[in-house]
Coordinates of C-alpha atoms in Angstrom, one line a residue:
M153 CA -37.5 25.5 -29.2
S154 CA -37.3 26.1 -25.5
N155 CA -40.8 24.6 -25.0
T156 CA -39.8 21.5 -27.0
H157 CA -36.7 21.1 -24.9
D158 CA -38.7 21.4 -21.7
N159 CA -41.3 18.9 -22.9
V160 CA -38.6 16.3 -23.7
M161 CA -36.9 16.9 -20.3
A162 CA -40.3 16.4 -18.7
E163 CA -40.8 13.2 -20.6
W164 CA -37.7 11.7 -19.2
N165 CA -38.1 13.0 -15.6
T166 CA -41.8 11.8 -15.4
T167 CA -41.1 8.4 -16.8
N168 CA -42.9 5.6 -14.9
W169 CA -39.8 3.6 -14.1
R170 CA -41.7 1.2 -11.9
K171 CA -43.7 0.1 -14.9
L172 CA -40.6 -0.2 -17.1
E173 CA -38.7 -2.3 -14.5
K174 CA -41.6 -4.6 -14.1
I175 CA -41.8 -5.2 -17.8
V176 CA -38.1 -5.9 -18.1
F177 CA -37.9 -8.1 -15.0
K178 CA -40.9 -10.3 -16.2
L179 CA -38.9 -10.9 -19.5
Q180 CA -35.7 -11.6 -17.5
K181 CA -37.5 -14.0 -15.2
R182 CA -39.0 -15.9 -18.2
I183 CA -35.5 -16.0 -19.8
F184 CA -34.1 -17.4 -16.5
K185 CA -36.8 -20.0 -16.2
A186 CA -36.4 -21.1 -19.8
S187 CA -32.6 -21.4 -19.4
E188 CA -33.1 -23.4 -16.2
R189 CA -35.2 -26.0 -18.1
G190 CA -32.9 -26.0 -21.1
D191 CA -35.4 -24.4 -23.6
I192 CA -32.8 -22.6 -25.7
K193 CA -35.3 -21.7 -28.4
A194 CA -37.5 -19.8 -25.9
V195 CA -34.4 -18.1 -24.4
R196 CA -33.4 -16.7 -27.8
R197 CA -36.9 -15.6 -28.6
L198 CA -37.3 -13.8 -25.3
Q199 CA -33.8 -12.2 -25.5
K200 CA -34.7 -10.7 -28.9
T201 CA -38.0 -9.4 -27.5
L202 CA -36.1 -7.8 -24.5
M203 CA -33.4 -6.2 -26.6
C204 CA -36.0 -4.6 -28.9
S205 CA -38.1 -3.4 -26.0
R206 CA -38.1 0.4 -25.4
S207 CA -38.5 -0.4 -21.7
A208 CA -35.1 -2.2 -21.6
K209 CA -33.5 0.5 -23.7
M210 CA -34.7 3.2 -21.3
L211 CA -33.3 1.3 -18.3
A212 CA -30.0 0.7 -20.0
V213 CA -29.6 4.4 -20.8
R214 CA -30.6 5.4 -17.3
Q215 CA -28.0 3.0 -15.8
V216 CA -25.0 4.3 -17.8
T217 CA -26.0 8.0 -17.8
Q218 CA -27.5 8.4 -14.3
D219 CA -26.7 5.4 -12.0
N220 CA -23.2 4.2 -12.9
Q221 CA -20.2 5.8 -11.0
G222 CA -18.4 6.3 -14.4
K223 CA -21.3 8.3 -15.9
K224 CA -19.1 11.4 -16.4
T225 CA -16.2 9.5 -17.9
A226 CA -15.9 10.0 -21.7
G227 CA -15.0 7.4 -24.3
V228 CA -13.1 8.2 -27.6
D229 CA -16.0 10.4 -28.7
G230 CA -15.7 12.7 -25.7
V231 CA -19.4 12.3 -24.8
K232 CA -20.4 12.4 -21.1
S233 CA -23.0 13.8 -18.7
L234 CA -26.0 13.5 -21.1
T235 CA -29.1 15.7 -20.6
P236 CA -32.6 14.2 -20.6
P237 CA -33.2 15.1 -24.3
Q238 CA -29.9 13.5 -25.2
R239 CA -30.8 10.4 -23.2
L240 CA -34.0 10.0 -25.1
K241 CA -32.2 10.4 -28.4
L242 CA -29.8 7.7 -27.3
V243 CA -32.7 5.4 -26.5
K244 CA -34.1 5.9 -30.0
N245 CA -30.8 5.2 -31.6
L246 CA -29.9 2.0 -29.7
S247 CA -29.8 -1.0 -32.1
I248 CA -27.9 -4.3 -32.0
K249 CA -27.2 -4.0 -35.7
Q250 CA -25.0 -0.9 -35.4
Q251 CA -21.2 -0.6 -35.6
V252 CA -19.0 -0.1 -32.5
R253 CA -16.2 2.2 -31.8
P254 CA -12.8 1.6 -30.1
T255 CA -12.4 2.0 -26.3
R256 CA -10.3 4.7 -24.7
R257 CA -7.3 3.3 -22.7
V258 CA -7.0 4.6 -19.1
W259 CA -4.4 3.4 -16.7
I260 CA -5.3 3.1 -13.0
P261 CA -3.0 2.1 -10.1
K262 CA -3.2 -1.5 -8.9
P263 CA -3.7 -1.5 -5.1
G264 CA -0.7 -2.7 -3.1
T265 CA 1.8 -2.6 -6.1
E266 CA 3.5 -0.1 -8.4
E267 CA 1.8 -1.7 -11.4
K268 CA -1.1 -0.1 -13.3
R269 CA -4.2 -1.8 -14.6
P270 CA -5.5 -0.9 -18.1
L271 CA -9.1 0.1 -18.4
G272 CA -10.9 0.3 -21.7
I273 CA -13.7 3.0 -21.6
P274 CA -16.3 2.5 -24.3
T275 CA -18.3 5.3 -25.8
M276 CA -21.6 6.3 -24.1
H277 CA -23.5 4.7 -26.9
D278 CA -21.6 1.4 -26.7
R279 CA -22.0 1.4 -22.9
A280 CA -25.7 1.7 -23.2
L281 CA -25.8 -1.0 -25.8
Q282 CA -23.6 -3.3 -23.6
C283 CA -26.0 -2.7 -20.7
L284 CA -28.9 -3.6 -22.9
I285 CA -27.2 -6.9 -24.0
K286 CA -26.3 -7.7 -20.4
L287 CA -29.9 -7.4 -19.4
A288 CA -30.6 -10.3 -21.8
L289 CA -27.5 -12.4 -21.4
E290 CA -27.2 -12.2 -17.6
A291 CA -30.7 -13.7 -17.0
E292 CA -29.7 -16.7 -19.2
W293 CA -26.3 -17.3 -17.7
E294 CA -27.4 -16.9 -14.1
A295 CA -29.4 -20.1 -14.5
R296 CA -26.3 -21.9 -15.8
F297 CA -23.4 -20.6 -13.7
E298 CA -21.8 -23.0 -11.2
P299 CA -22.9 -22.7 -7.6
N300 CA -19.4 -21.8 -6.2
S301 CA -18.8 -18.9 -8.6
F302 CA -19.2 -15.7 -6.7
G303 CA -17.4 -12.9 -8.5
F304 CA -19.2 -10.2 -10.5
R305 CA -22.6 -11.8 -10.1
P306 CA -25.8 -10.1 -8.7
G307 CA -26.5 -10.9 -5.1
R308 CA -23.2 -12.6 -4.5
S309 CA -20.0 -11.3 -2.8
S310 CA -16.6 -12.3 -1.5
H311 CA -18.1 -13.0 1.9
D312 CA -20.2 -15.8 0.3
A313 CA -17.0 -17.3 -1.1
I314 CA -15.2 -17.1 2.3
E315 CA -18.2 -18.7 4.0
A316 CA -18.3 -21.5 1.4
I317 CA -14.6 -22.3 2.2
H318 CA -15.3 -22.2 5.9
T319 CA -18.2 -24.7 5.6
V320 CA -16.1 -27.4 3.8
I321 CA -13.0 -27.2 6.1
A322 CA -14.6 -26.5 9.5
Q323 CA -14.7 -30.2 10.2
K324 CA -11.8 -31.6 8.1
A325 CA -8.3 -30.4 7.2
K326 CA -7.6 -30.3 3.5
Y327 CA -4.9 -29.6 0.9
V328 CA -5.4 -26.5 -1.1
L329 CA -4.5 -25.5 -4.6
D330 CA -4.5 -21.7 -4.3
A331 CA -4.5 -20.6 -7.9
D332 CA -4.4 -17.3 -9.8
I333 CA -4.9 -16.8 -13.6
A334 CA -2.2 -14.7 -15.2
K335 CA -3.7 -11.6 -16.8
C336 CA -7.1 -13.2 -17.2
F337 CA -9.0 -10.3 -18.7
D338 CA -6.3 -9.6 -21.2
R339 CA -5.7 -13.1 -22.6
I340 CA -9.1 -14.8 -23.1
N341 CA -9.3 -16.4 -26.5
H342 CA -12.1 -14.7 -28.5
N343 CA -13.0 -17.7 -30.5
A344 CA -13.3 -19.9 -27.5
L345 CA -15.4 -17.3 -25.7
L346 CA -17.8 -16.9 -28.6
K347 CA -18.1 -20.6 -29.0
K348 CA -19.0 -21.0 -25.4
L349 CA -21.5 -18.1 -25.6
N350 CA -23.3 -19.9 -28.4
T351 CA -25.8 -17.2 -29.1
F352 CA -27.7 -16.1 -32.2
P353 CA -25.7 -14.7 -35.2
T354 CA -26.6 -11.0 -34.8
L355 CA -25.6 -10.9 -31.1
R356 CA -22.5 -13.0 -31.7
R357 CA -21.4 -10.5 -34.4
L358 CA -22.0 -7.5 -32.1
I359 CA -20.0 -9.1 -29.2
K360 CA -17.2 -10.0 -31.6
M361 CA -17.0 -6.4 -32.7
W362 CA -16.7 -5.2 -29.1
L363 CA -13.9 -7.7 -28.5
K364 CA -12.1 -6.8 -31.7
A365 CA -12.7 -3.0 -31.6
G366 CA -9.2 -2.0 -30.4
V367 CA -8.1 0.7 -28.0
M368 CA -7.0 4.3 -28.3
D369 CA -4.0 5.0 -26.1
G370 CA -2.2 8.3 -26.4
G371 CA -3.7 9.1 -29.8
K372 CA -2.6 5.7 -31.2
M373 CA -4.8 2.8 -32.2
F374 CA -3.9 -0.7 -30.8
P375 CA -5.6 -3.9 -32.0
T376 CA -7.3 -6.3 -29.4
D377 CA -6.8 -9.8 -30.7
E378 CA -7.4 -11.4 -27.3
G379 CA -9.0 -10.6 -23.9
T380 CA -12.0 -8.6 -22.8
P381 CA -11.5 -4.9 -22.1
Q382 CA -11.7 -4.1 -18.4
G383 CA -14.0 -1.1 -17.9
G384 CA -16.8 -2.3 -20.2
V385 CA -20.3 -2.9 -18.7
I386 CA -20.4 -6.4 -20.1
S387 CA -16.8 -7.4 -19.6
P388 CA -17.2 -9.1 -16.2
L389 CA -20.1 -11.2 -17.5
L390 CA -18.1 -12.3 -20.5
A391 CA -15.1 -13.2 -18.3
N392 CA -17.4 -15.3 -16.1
I393 CA -18.8 -17.0 -19.2
A394 CA -15.3 -17.8 -20.4
L395 CA -14.4 -19.4 -17.0
H396 CA -17.6 -21.3 -16.7
G397 CA -17.3 -25.0 -16.8
L398 CA -14.0 -25.4 -14.8
E399 CA -15.8 -26.6 -11.6
N400 CA -17.9 -29.1 -13.6
R401 CA -14.7 -30.4 -15.2
L402 CA -13.1 -31.0 -11.8
K403 CA -16.3 -32.7 -10.6
Q404 CA -16.1 -35.1 -13.6
F405 CA -12.5 -35.9 -12.6
A406 CA -13.5 -36.5 -9.0
S407 CA -16.3 -38.9 -10.0
S408 CA -13.8 -41.0 -11.9
L409 CA -11.6 -41.7 -8.8
P410 CA -11.8 -45.0 -7.0
G411 CA -14.5 -45.3 -4.4
R412 CA -18.0 -44.1 -4.1
K413 CA -18.8 -41.5 -6.7
K414 CA -20.9 -39.3 -4.4
D415 CA -18.3 -39.3 -1.7
N416 CA -15.5 -38.4 -4.2
I417 CA -17.5 -35.5 -5.6
N418 CA -18.4 -34.2 -2.1
A419 CA -14.7 -34.4 -1.0
L420 CA -13.7 -31.9 -3.7
T421 CA -14.6 -28.2 -3.5
M422 CA -13.8 -25.4 -5.9
V423 CA -14.5 -21.8 -5.0
R424 CA -14.0 -19.1 -7.6
Y425 CA -14.2 -15.4 -7.4
A426 CA -13.6 -13.9 -10.9
D427 CA -10.1 -15.0 -11.9
D428 CA -9.0 -16.1 -8.4
F429 CA -10.0 -19.6 -7.2
V430 CA -9.1 -22.3 -4.7
V431 CA -9.5 -26.1 -4.9
L432 CA -9.7 -28.1 -1.7
H433 CA -9.4 -31.9 -1.2
P434 CA -8.1 -34.2 1.6
D435 CA -5.7 -36.0 -0.8
I436 CA -2.4 -34.4 -2.0
S437 CA -2.2 -36.7 -5.0
V438 CA -5.7 -35.5 -6.1
I439 CA -4.7 -31.9 -5.7
T440 CA -1.5 -32.5 -7.8
S441 CA -3.6 -34.1 -10.6
I442 CA -6.1 -31.3 -10.4
K443 CA -3.4 -28.7 -11.0
Q444 CA -2.5 -30.4 -14.3
I445 CA -6.2 -30.7 -15.3
V446 CA -6.7 -27.0 -14.6
T447 CA -3.7 -26.0 -16.6
E448 CA -5.0 -28.0 -19.6
W449 CA -8.5 -26.6 -19.3
L450 CA -7.3 -23.0 -19.1
N451 CA -5.1 -23.5 -22.2
G452 CA -8.3 -24.3 -24.1
I453 CA -9.5 -20.7 -23.6
G454 CA -6.1 -19.1 -24.0
L455 CA -5.2 -18.7 -20.3
E456 CA -2.6 -20.0 -18.0
M457 CA -2.0 -20.1 -14.2
S458 CA 0.5 -17.7 -12.7
E459 CA 3.3 -19.8 -11.4
K460 CA 4.4 -17.0 -9.1
K461 CA 1.0 -16.8 -7.4
T462 CA -0.1 -20.4 -7.5
R463 CA 0.8 -22.7 -4.6
I464 CA -0.2 -26.0 -3.0
S465 CA -0.6 -25.8 0.8
H466 CA -2.5 -27.4 3.6
T467 CA -4.9 -25.8 6.0
L468 CA -3.3 -27.3 9.1
I469 CA 0.3 -28.6 8.5
N470 CA 3.4 -27.5 6.5
V471 CA 3.7 -28.9 3.0
E472 CA 6.9 -28.7 1.1
N473 CA 8.1 -25.7 3.1
Q474 CA 4.8 -23.9 2.6
S475 CA 3.3 -22.6 5.8
P476 CA -0.2 -23.8 6.8
G477 CA -3.2 -21.9 5.5
F478 CA -3.7 -19.6 2.5
N479 CA -4.8 -16.1 1.6
F480 CA -7.9 -15.5 -0.4
L481 CA -9.8 -12.2 -1.2
G482 CA -7.9 -10.4 1.6
F483 CA -8.6 -13.1 4.2
N484 CA -6.1 -15.5 5.8
I485 CA -7.7 -19.0 6.2
R486 CA -5.9 -21.4 8.5
Q487 CA -6.4 -24.2 11.0
Y488 CA -4.6 -24.2 14.4
P489 CA -3.8 -27.2 16.6
V490 CA -5.7 -26.9 19.9
G491 CA -6.3 -29.0 23.0
K492 CA -9.4 -31.0 23.8
T493 CA -11.0 -28.1 25.7
H494 CA -11.0 -25.8 22.6
T495 CA -11.5 -28.3 19.7
G496 CA -14.8 -29.2 18.1
K497 CA -16.2 -32.6 17.6
V498 CA -17.5 -34.7 14.7
Q499 CA -19.7 -37.6 15.6
G500 CA -18.1 -37.6 19.1
K501 CA -14.5 -37.6 17.7
L502 CA -12.2 -34.7 18.6
L503 CA -11.0 -32.7 15.6
G504 CA -7.8 -31.5 17.3
F505 CA -7.8 -28.1 15.5
K506 CA -9.8 -24.9 15.2
T507 CA -10.5 -23.1 11.9
L508 CA -9.9 -19.4 12.1
I509 CA -10.4 -16.8 9.3
K510 CA -8.7 -13.5 9.8
P511 CA -7.7 -10.4 7.8
S512 CA -4.5 -11.1 5.9
E513 CA -1.3 -9.5 7.1
K514 CA -0.8 -7.8 3.8
K515 CA -4.2 -6.2 3.9
I516 CA -3.6 -5.0 7.5
Q517 CA -0.3 -3.4 6.5
L518 CA -1.9 -1.7 3.5
H519 CA -4.8 -0.4 5.6
V520 CA -2.5 1.1 8.3
Q521 CA -0.4 2.6 5.5
S522 CA -3.4 4.2 3.8
I523 CA -4.5 5.7 7.1
G524 CA -1.0 7.1 7.5
E525 CA -1.1 8.6 4.1
I526 CA -4.4 10.4 4.9
I527 CA -3.0 11.7 8.1
A528 CA 0.2 12.9 6.4
S529 CA -1.8 14.7 3.7
H530 CA -3.8 16.6 6.4
K531 CA -0.9 18.0 8.4
T532 CA -2.3 21.5 8.5
A533 CA -6.0 20.6 8.1
K534 CA -8.6 21.1 10.8
Q535 CA -9.3 18.1 13.1
E536 CA -12.9 17.9 11.7
A537 CA -11.6 17.5 8.2
L538 CA -9.2 14.8 9.2
I539 CA -11.9 12.9 11.0
A540 CA -14.3 13.3 8.0
H541 CA -11.6 11.7 5.7
L542 CA -10.6 8.9 8.1
N543 CA -14.1 7.7 9.1
P544 CA -15.2 6.2 5.8
V545 CA -11.9 4.3 5.4
I546 CA -12.0 2.9 9.0
V547 CA -15.7 2.0 8.9
G548 CA -15.5 0.5 5.4
W549 CA -12.4 -1.7 6.1
S550 CA -13.8 -2.8 9.5
N551 CA -17.2 -3.7 8.0
Y552 CA -15.5 -5.8 5.3
Y553 CA -13.8 -7.9 8.0
S554 CA -16.7 -7.9 10.4
T555 CA -17.7 -11.5 9.6
V556 CA -14.5 -13.2 10.7
V557 CA -12.1 -13.4 13.7
S558 CA -11.0 -9.8 13.6
K559 CA -11.3 -8.4 17.2
R560 CA -7.6 -8.7 17.9
T561 CA -6.8 -7.2 14.5
F562 CA -9.1 -4.3 15.1
N563 CA -7.4 -3.6 18.5
T564 CA -4.0 -3.6 16.7
C565 CA -5.2 -1.2 14.1
D566 CA -6.6 1.2 16.7
N567 CA -3.2 1.1 18.5
H568 CA -1.4 2.0 15.3
L569 CA -4.0 4.7 14.6
Y570 CA -3.5 6.3 18.1
S571 CA 0.3 6.4 17.5
Q572 CA -0.2 8.0 14.1
L573 CA -2.6 10.6 15.5
K574 CA -0.4 11.4 18.4
S575 CA 2.5 12.1 16.0
W576 CA 0.2 14.3 13.9
A577 CA -0.9 16.3 17.0
E578 CA 2.6 16.7 18.4
R579 CA 3.9 17.9 15.1
R580 CA 1.3 20.7 15.1
H581 CA 2.2 21.9 18.6
P582 CA 5.9 21.2 19.1
N583 CA 6.1 23.6 22.1
K584 CA 3.2 22.0 24.0
N585 CA 3.4 19.2 26.5
S586 CA 1.5 15.8 26.1
S587 CA -1.1 16.7 28.7
W588 CA -2.1 19.9 26.8
I589 CA -2.2 18.0 23.5
A590 CA -4.4 15.2 24.9
D591 CA -6.9 17.7 26.4
K592 CA -7.2 19.5 23.1
Y593 CA -7.6 16.5 20.7
W594 CA -8.9 13.6 22.9
Q595 CA -12.1 13.7 24.9
T596 CA -14.3 11.7 27.2
V597 CA -17.7 11.2 25.6
G598 CA -20.2 9.0 27.6
E599 CA -18.5 5.7 28.3
R600 CA -15.8 6.3 25.7
N601 CA -12.5 7.5 27.0
W602 CA -9.7 8.9 24.8
A603 CA -12.0 9.6 21.9
F604 CA -10.3 11.6 19.1
G605 CA -13.0 14.3 18.5
A606 CA -13.7 17.9 17.7
S607 CA -16.7 20.1 18.7
N608 CA -18.3 22.4 16.2
G609 CA -20.4 24.1 18.8
E610 CA -23.5 22.0 18.3
E611 CA -22.2 18.4 18.3
I612 CA -19.0 16.5 18.8
L613 CA -17.5 14.8 15.7
L614 CA -15.8 11.6 16.8
L615 CA -13.3 9.4 15.0
A616 CA -14.6 5.9 14.4
E617 CA -12.8 3.0 16.1
H618 CA -12.1 -0.4 14.5
K619 CA -12.9 -2.3 17.7
K620 CA -16.4 -0.9 17.9
T621 CA -17.4 -2.9 14.8
P622 CA -19.5 -5.9 16.0
I623 CA -18.5 -9.4 14.6
I624 CA -21.5 -11.0 13.0
R625 CA -21.2 -14.2 11.0
H626 CA -22.2 -13.9 7.3
I627 CA -24.8 -16.4 6.0
K628 CA -23.9 -17.7 2.6
V629 CA -26.3 -17.3 -0.3
K630 CA -28.4 -20.3 -0.9
G631 CA -27.0 -22.8 -3.5
N632 CA -28.0 -21.7 -7.0
Y633 CA -30.3 -18.9 -5.9
S634 CA -30.4 -15.9 -8.2
P635 CA -32.2 -12.5 -8.1
F636 CA -34.0 -13.6 -11.3
N637 CA -36.0 -16.1 -9.3
G638 CA -38.2 -13.3 -8.1
D639 CA -37.8 -13.8 -4.4
W640 CA -37.4 -10.1 -3.6
A641 CA -38.0 -10.4 0.1
Y642 CA -35.0 -12.8 0.4
W643 CA -32.7 -10.6 -1.7
S644 CA -33.7 -7.3 0.0
A645 CA -33.1 -8.9 3.4
R646 CA -29.6 -10.0 2.3
R647 CA -28.9 -6.4 1.1
G648 CA -29.9 -5.0 4.5
T649 CA -27.7 -7.5 6.4
H650 CA -24.7 -7.5 4.2
P651 CA -21.5 -6.7 6.2
E652 CA -20.5 -3.8 3.9
T653 CA -23.9 -2.1 4.2
P654 CA -23.5 1.0 6.4
T655 CA -25.5 0.9 9.7
R656 CA -27.7 3.8 8.7
V657 CA -28.5 2.2 5.4
A658 CA -29.2 -1.2 7.1
R659 CA -31.6 0.5 9.6
L660 CA -33.5 2.3 6.9
M661 CA -33.6 -0.8 4.7
K662 CA -35.2 -2.7 7.6
K663 CA -37.6 0.1 8.4
Q664 CA -38.7 0.3 4.7
K665 CA -38.9 -3.5 4.4
G666 CA -36.5 -3.5 1.6
M667 CA -38.6 -1.2 -0.6
C668 CA -38.0 2.2 -2.2
P669 CA -40.8 4.5 -1.0
H670 CA -40.7 6.6 -4.2
C671 CA -41.3 3.8 -6.7
N672 CA -42.5 1.1 -4.4
L673 CA -40.1 -1.4 -5.9
Y674 CA -37.8 -3.7 -3.9
I675 CA -34.2 -2.5 -3.7
R676 CA -32.0 -5.1 -5.5
S677 CA -28.5 -6.1 -4.6
E678 CA -27.1 -4.3 -7.6
D679 CA -29.1 -1.1 -7.3
L680 CA -27.4 2.2 -6.4
I681 CA -29.1 3.8 -3.4
E682 CA -28.9 7.1 -1.6
V683 CA -30.0 8.4 1.8
D684 CA -32.6 11.2 1.3
H685 CA -34.0 13.8 3.7
I686 CA -37.8 13.7 3.5
I687 CA -38.0 17.3 4.4
P688 CA -34.8 18.9 2.9
R689 CA -32.4 20.4 5.3
S690 CA -32.7 23.7 3.3
Q691 CA -36.3 23.7 4.4
G692 CA -35.6 23.0 8.1
G693 CA -35.5 19.2 7.9
K694 CA -33.5 17.4 10.6
D695 CA -30.8 14.8 10.2
N696 CA -32.5 12.1 12.2
Y697 CA -34.0 8.7 11.3
S698 CA -37.6 10.0 11.3
N699 CA -36.7 12.4 8.5
L700 CA -34.6 9.9 6.4
Q701 CA -35.5 7.5 3.7
L702 CA -33.6 5.2 1.4
L703 CA -34.2 5.8 -2.4
H704 CA -32.8 4.5 -5.6
R705 CA -30.3 7.0 -7.1
H706 CA -32.6 7.8 -10.0
C707 CA -35.6 8.2 -7.6
H708 CA -33.5 10.5 -5.5
D709 CA -32.7 12.6 -8.6
I710 CA -36.4 13.1 -9.2
K711 CA -37.1 13.8 -5.5
T712 CA -34.3 16.3 -5.3
M713 CA -35.6 18.2 -8.4
M714 CA -39.2 18.2 -7.0
D715 CA -37.8 19.6 -3.7
I716 CA -36.1 22.4 -5.6
K717 CA -39.2 23.2 -7.5
S718 CA -41.3 23.4 -4.4
L719 CA -38.8 25.6 -2.8
V720 CA -38.6 28.2 -5.5
G721 CA -42.0 27.7 -7.2
S722 CA -40.3 27.4 -10.5
T723 CA -39.2 24.7 -12.9
H724 CA -35.9 26.4 -13.6
I725 CA -33.3 28.3 -11.6
K726 CA -30.9 30.3 -13.6
G727 CA -27.4 28.9 -13.4
Q728 CA -28.4 25.9 -11.3
N729 CA -28.5 22.3 -12.5
T730 CA -31.8 20.7 -11.5
E731 CA -31.3 17.4 -13.2
E732 CA -29.0 15.6 -10.8
P733 CA -28.4 15.8 -7.1
D734 CA -25.2 17.1 -5.6
D735 CA -22.4 14.6 -6.1
A736 CA -21.4 15.1 -2.5
K737 CA -24.6 13.5 -1.2
V738 CA -24.1 10.1 0.4
S739 CA -24.6 7.3 -2.1
R740 CA -24.3 3.5 -1.8
P741 CA -23.0 1.8 -5.0
V742 CA -23.5 -1.8 -5.9
L743 CA -22.0 -4.2 -3.4
K744 CA -18.9 -5.3 -5.3
T745 CA -19.4 -8.6 -6.2
S746 CA -17.6 -6.0 -6.5
G747 CA -16.5 -3.8 -3.8
S748 CA -15.5 -6.4 -1.8
R749 CA -12.5 -7.0 -4.0
E750 CA -9.9 -4.6 -5.1
G751 CA -10.9 -4.9 -8.7
I752 CA -13.1 -3.2 -11.3
A753 CA -16.6 -4.4 -11.7

């Protein structure tokens, strides 16, 4: 029995993932190309081939049981943390003709408010099945989605959406319809979604069952007659499909306006990130008409705009008591009147304004507040522990805003941080004077003065500073480009230069030319990656770039297990898990197409 278990475990751990990923991607690329040319018959045939493929099933199971952050979160069946034999059994049992089970309701806090967001956690089996279906559906719809849709899509992020806005207003002031859809995920009409999905009957029936499965909350069953459950693997894709077509509808309206058709279409811009979107146009009457058109279009899929969060403004001037500019995805986008020495020109004509994009005031306040909460929760902790908890927050927030005009904001945040740390230090030593406290907690390191740092005897651990983050302009993704077009060099380069990619990861990505040295496959935008020590630290390996490499999370799992085996000369250590690496190891999840927003991907 033990030998059988070991053989099955070895079968999973020695799987040639490189070969499987190549097989699946070739099918996805063919689906993408067929969808691009409108060959629906070929799309359906290839989708059925992919969903029946053992390669696709293996990848789907690996994703939900090894790669995803929620791999240890159980559904209504209580199943989590599958072993390799259980994973292979799940692969064998995956079928699109099976019944589905209800989701488990989990409530999570909504950032910046006292409200809570409901998540629906499917069972492990349903998660794997949804991932399998997503492999087939996403390739089809990536060829059809509108170019200015950026949320929850591979290779796209909130920074692309912000850069798209900057491009269309940099040389011309415009009116803005800043819209928000009320409870989008919870109210999508199922029939309208399934009609738009327009897939073959077996898959349509399966997706309908997921939508109608219901949720278990506190031991009680509740029906789901509308909406897509947040927390499901396929839910963001279904939401994007439901909202697909709005941009095209507005372009149709623009083409019907008086004047040259091409000029009217170019004057109108819609940028959407999931359920948040803005529409920009130089004419207030057009924006007013668009608001009515959007309302009618949304009613057709069971949705409506939030009157509380929807507003009409202008990028440069006051409109109906609305201040200039607008907030979108945590950024404040606004134009400021300037003199002739600071303004830009268009064909020799002075613009008279400058377009600046900054972090929004609300996000700055929330960031300062979150830092204060961390400091308050570490009143008695060592200085090293406080620094270790603060650094990821400071670096992550600064990186997110490193593509816009943030230098003054970063200085302000550092000033707040100093005041908070000063209060923290004075509280610990009420009987000491300021000079003693400064000498104990602040140091001069190189050219940096007043650095909040602690020495552990070998090195000095320093607190990160907002202002040290360089400002680098983000380059928007090309038009309708998609990872399914096969241009891996382009997508790997974008992953390495993305503003939210940590410096160490970016350097390793460049060094490895965007490839994982374990499987020799390109690292995609949606892949989870981890920094690995080539020679493990337990065997004397150093923590420097020459001993570091970037691996896929699943490749890192295998590498870690091989390191343990080579260390002890055995395939098993009693009482020690050799399947997964330590959760404390540094990992890099998908760039939140997701992460960028305060939502759930």
